Amino acid sequence: MSDYQELAARIRALSAGETDEVALMATMACELHHSDERFDWTGFYRVVAPDLLKIGPYQGGHGCLVIPFARGVCGAAARTRQVQIVADVEDFPGHIACSSSTRSEIVLPVVGRDDRLIGVLDIDSDRPGAFDQNDADALSAMLTEVFGQL
Ligand code: SME
């Protein structure tokens, strides 16, 4: 289980002064992924066109390259700008399975300055019900700190 305070401090130190979105995504995906045994896929999807996400930096097996806002858990997070906590991916209509071993998922919107949607952070787990509101709150705070002023 992540010590989110320690993790946030490490990411804060590693990303200090950096404003490049891809560099920040790569750093955050790496630190998040290796911090918690629940996280089996950790990565970002970037808004590359209206209503279209494209894969960004990630850790874990291959991820699908392109996701329209109309599809999947990532599309739902981008469309609604609400955190999606999915206890069982089989119960999510239109879930996109990049790995057959994924059982639960959390996807959070990544929002920059002036409410600009930069993309989403997607974390998959092979464990059912791996994520809760504590994860959503801590991850959202980290995303705001790292990306909120870009
Ligand atoms: N499960 C996601 C797709 C991304 S792969 O899991 C990395 C979705 O349903 O949007």
Short mmCIF file of C-alpha atoms and ligand atoms in Angstrom, two decimals:
data_model
loop_
_atom_site.label_atom_id
_atom_site.label_comp_id
_atom_site.label_asym_id
_atom_site.label_seq_id
_atom_site.Cartn_x
_atom_site.Cartn_y
_atom_site.Cartn_z
CA MET A 1 0.00 0.00 0.00
CA SER A 2 1.42 3.42 -0.92
CA ASP A 3 2.60 5.87 1.72
CA TYR A 4 1.09 8.72 -0.25
CA GLN A 5 2.74 11.46 1.80
CA GLU A 6 6.19 9.98 1.18
CA LEU A 7 5.36 9.36 -2.47
CA ALA A 8 4.12 12.93 -2.97
CA ALA A 9 7.30 14.29 -1.40
CA ARG A 10 9.45 12.14 -3.71
CA ILE A 11 7.54 13.20 -6.82
CA ARG A 12 7.66 16.84 -5.66
CA ALA A 13 11.46 16.64 -5.38
CA LEU A 14 11.91 14.81 -8.69
CA SER A 15 9.66 17.18 -10.64
CA ALA A 16 10.78 20.46 -9.05
CA GLY A 17 11.11 23.16 -11.70
CA GLU A 18 10.00 20.88 -14.56
CA THR A 19 7.20 22.09 -16.83
CA ASP A 20 7.37 19.54 -19.66
CA GLU A 21 4.16 17.47 -19.46
CA VAL A 22 5.67 14.27 -20.89
CA ALA A 23 8.66 14.38 -18.57
CA LEU A 24 6.35 14.89 -15.59
CA MET A 25 4.07 12.05 -16.72
CA ALA A 26 7.03 9.71 -17.16
CA THR A 27 8.34 10.55 -13.69
CA MET A 28 4.96 10.17 -12.02
CA ALA A 29 4.12 6.90 -13.80
CA CYS A 30 7.45 5.41 -12.76
CA GLU A 31 7.26 6.46 -9.10
CA LEU A 32 3.61 5.49 -8.72
CA HIS A 33 4.02 2.12 -10.40
CA HIS A 34 6.94 1.03 -8.26
CA SER A 35 5.42 2.31 -5.02
CA ASP A 36 2.52 -0.08 -4.65
CA GLU A 37 2.09 -3.79 -5.36
CA ARG A 38 -1.57 -3.17 -6.26
CA PHE A 39 -0.54 -1.19 -9.36
CA ASP A 40 -0.12 -3.55 -12.33
CA TRP A 41 -0.43 -0.90 -15.04
CA THR A 42 0.20 2.79 -14.43
CA GLY A 43 0.10 5.42 -17.12
CA PHE A 44 -1.28 8.49 -18.78
CA TYR A 45 -3.47 9.13 -21.78
CA ARG A 46 -3.14 12.59 -23.32
CA VAL A 47 -5.79 14.73 -25.00
CA VAL A 48 -4.46 15.00 -28.57
CA ALA A 49 -7.60 16.24 -30.34
CA PRO A 50 -11.18 17.10 -29.33
CA ASP A 51 -12.68 14.05 -27.60
CA LEU A 52 -9.60 11.89 -28.31
CA LEU A 53 -7.01 10.40 -25.96
CA LYS A 54 -3.66 8.94 -27.01
CA ILE A 55 -1.31 6.93 -24.87
CA GLY A 56 1.43 8.71 -22.95
CA PRO A 57 4.16 7.51 -20.59
CA TYR A 58 3.30 4.29 -18.77
CA GLN A 59 4.66 1.32 -16.87
CA GLY A 60 3.43 -2.26 -17.33
CA GLY A 61 2.30 -4.30 -20.34
CA HIS A 62 1.38 -2.63 -23.65
CA GLY A 63 -1.57 -0.26 -23.49
CA CYS A 64 -3.98 0.50 -26.28
CA LEU A 65 -2.82 3.52 -28.26
CA VAL A 66 -5.98 5.56 -28.85
CA ILE A 67 -9.19 5.99 -26.82
CA PRO A 68 -12.09 8.22 -27.90
CA PHE A 69 -13.84 10.05 -25.01
CA ALA A 70 -16.91 7.94 -25.89
CA ARG A 71 -15.20 4.69 -24.83
CA GLY A 72 -13.81 2.98 -21.80
CA VAL A 73 -13.11 4.04 -18.26
CA CYS A 74 -10.54 6.54 -19.51
CA GLY A 75 -13.06 8.09 -21.86
CA ALA A 76 -15.56 8.38 -19.00
CA ALA A 77 -12.99 10.18 -16.81
CA ALA A 78 -12.11 12.56 -19.64
CA ARG A 79 -15.76 13.18 -20.59
CA THR A 80 -17.06 13.75 -17.07
CA ARG A 81 -13.86 15.06 -15.44
CA GLN A 82 -14.78 12.81 -12.52
CA VAL A 83 -12.57 10.16 -10.92
CA GLN A 84 -13.68 6.67 -11.97
CA ILE A 85 -13.20 3.97 -9.32
CA VAL A 86 -14.10 0.59 -10.87
CA ALA A 87 -14.20 -2.24 -8.35
CA ASP A 88 -14.86 -4.87 -11.04
CA VAL A 89 -14.05 -4.01 -14.66
CA GLU A 90 -16.54 -6.67 -15.81
CA ASP A 91 -19.29 -4.44 -14.43
CA PHE A 92 -18.19 -1.35 -16.37
CA PRO A 93 -20.04 -1.09 -19.70
CA GLY A 94 -17.51 -0.59 -22.50
CA HIS A 95 -14.43 -1.27 -20.37
CA ILE A 96 -11.39 -1.57 -22.63
CA ALA A 97 -9.29 -4.55 -21.54
CA CYS A 98 -5.64 -3.93 -22.40
CA SER A 99 -4.82 -6.96 -20.25
CA SER A 100 -7.03 -9.95 -19.51
CA SER A 101 -5.67 -10.01 -15.95
CA THR A 102 -7.06 -6.57 -14.98
CA ARG A 103 -9.78 -6.81 -12.31
CA SER A 104 -10.16 -3.24 -11.02
CA GLU A 105 -9.16 0.24 -12.12
CA ILE A 106 -8.99 3.87 -11.10
CA VAL A 107 -8.85 6.68 -13.66
CA LEU A 108 -8.42 10.34 -12.75
CA PRO A 109 -8.67 13.47 -14.91
CA VAL A 110 -5.44 15.51 -15.26
CA VAL A 111 -6.33 19.22 -15.35
CA GLY A 112 -3.97 22.13 -15.91
CA ARG A 113 -4.26 25.89 -15.69
CA ASP A 114 -7.53 27.51 -16.83
CA ASP A 115 -9.31 24.16 -16.39
CA ARG A 116 -7.53 22.68 -19.44
CA LEU A 117 -7.94 18.91 -19.64
CA ILE A 118 -4.44 17.55 -20.22
CA GLY A 119 -5.39 13.87 -20.08
CA VAL A 120 -6.10 11.10 -17.60
CA LEU A 121 -4.08 8.95 -15.21
CA ASP A 122 -5.04 5.28 -15.43
CA ILE A 123 -4.02 2.65 -12.84
CA ASP A 124 -5.06 -0.98 -13.32
CA SER A 125 -4.87 -3.76 -10.75
CA ASP A 126 -5.09 -7.52 -11.08
CA ARG A 127 -6.86 -7.45 -7.70
CA PRO A 128 -10.62 -6.89 -7.47
CA GLY A 129 -11.71 -3.78 -5.59
CA ALA A 130 -8.13 -2.53 -5.24
CA PHE A 131 -8.96 1.20 -5.10
CA ASP A 132 -10.97 3.45 -2.79
CA GLN A 133 -11.69 7.11 -2.07
CA ASN A 134 -8.41 7.46 -0.18
CA ASP A 135 -6.54 6.58 -3.38
CA ALA A 136 -8.70 9.00 -5.35
CA ASP A 137 -8.07 11.86 -2.91
CA ALA A 138 -4.32 11.31 -2.63
CA LEU A 139 -3.75 10.81 -6.36
CA SER A 140 -5.94 13.81 -7.23
CA ALA A 141 -3.92 16.01 -4.87
CA MET A 142 -0.66 14.85 -6.45
CA LEU A 143 -1.98 15.49 -9.97
CA THR A 144 -3.10 18.98 -9.01
CA GLU A 145 0.28 19.76 -7.48
CA VAL A 146 2.27 18.49 -10.48
CA PHE A 147 0.03 19.55 -13.39
CA GLY A 148 -2.33 22.19 -12.02
CA GLN A 149 -0.27 25.19 -13.11
CA LEU A 150 0.78 23.96 -16.57
N1 SME B 1 -9.00 0.08 -19.26
C1 SME B 1 -8.92 1.37 -19.90
C2 SME B 1 -8.06 1.33 -21.14
C3 SME B 1 -6.62 1.58 -20.93
S1 SME B 1 -5.75 0.03 -20.62
O1 SME B 1 -6.33 -0.44 -19.37
C4 SME B 1 -4.13 0.57 -20.24
C5 SME B 1 -10.33 1.88 -20.30
O2 SME B 1 -11.31 1.12 -20.20
O3 SME B 1 -10.43 3.04 -20.71
#
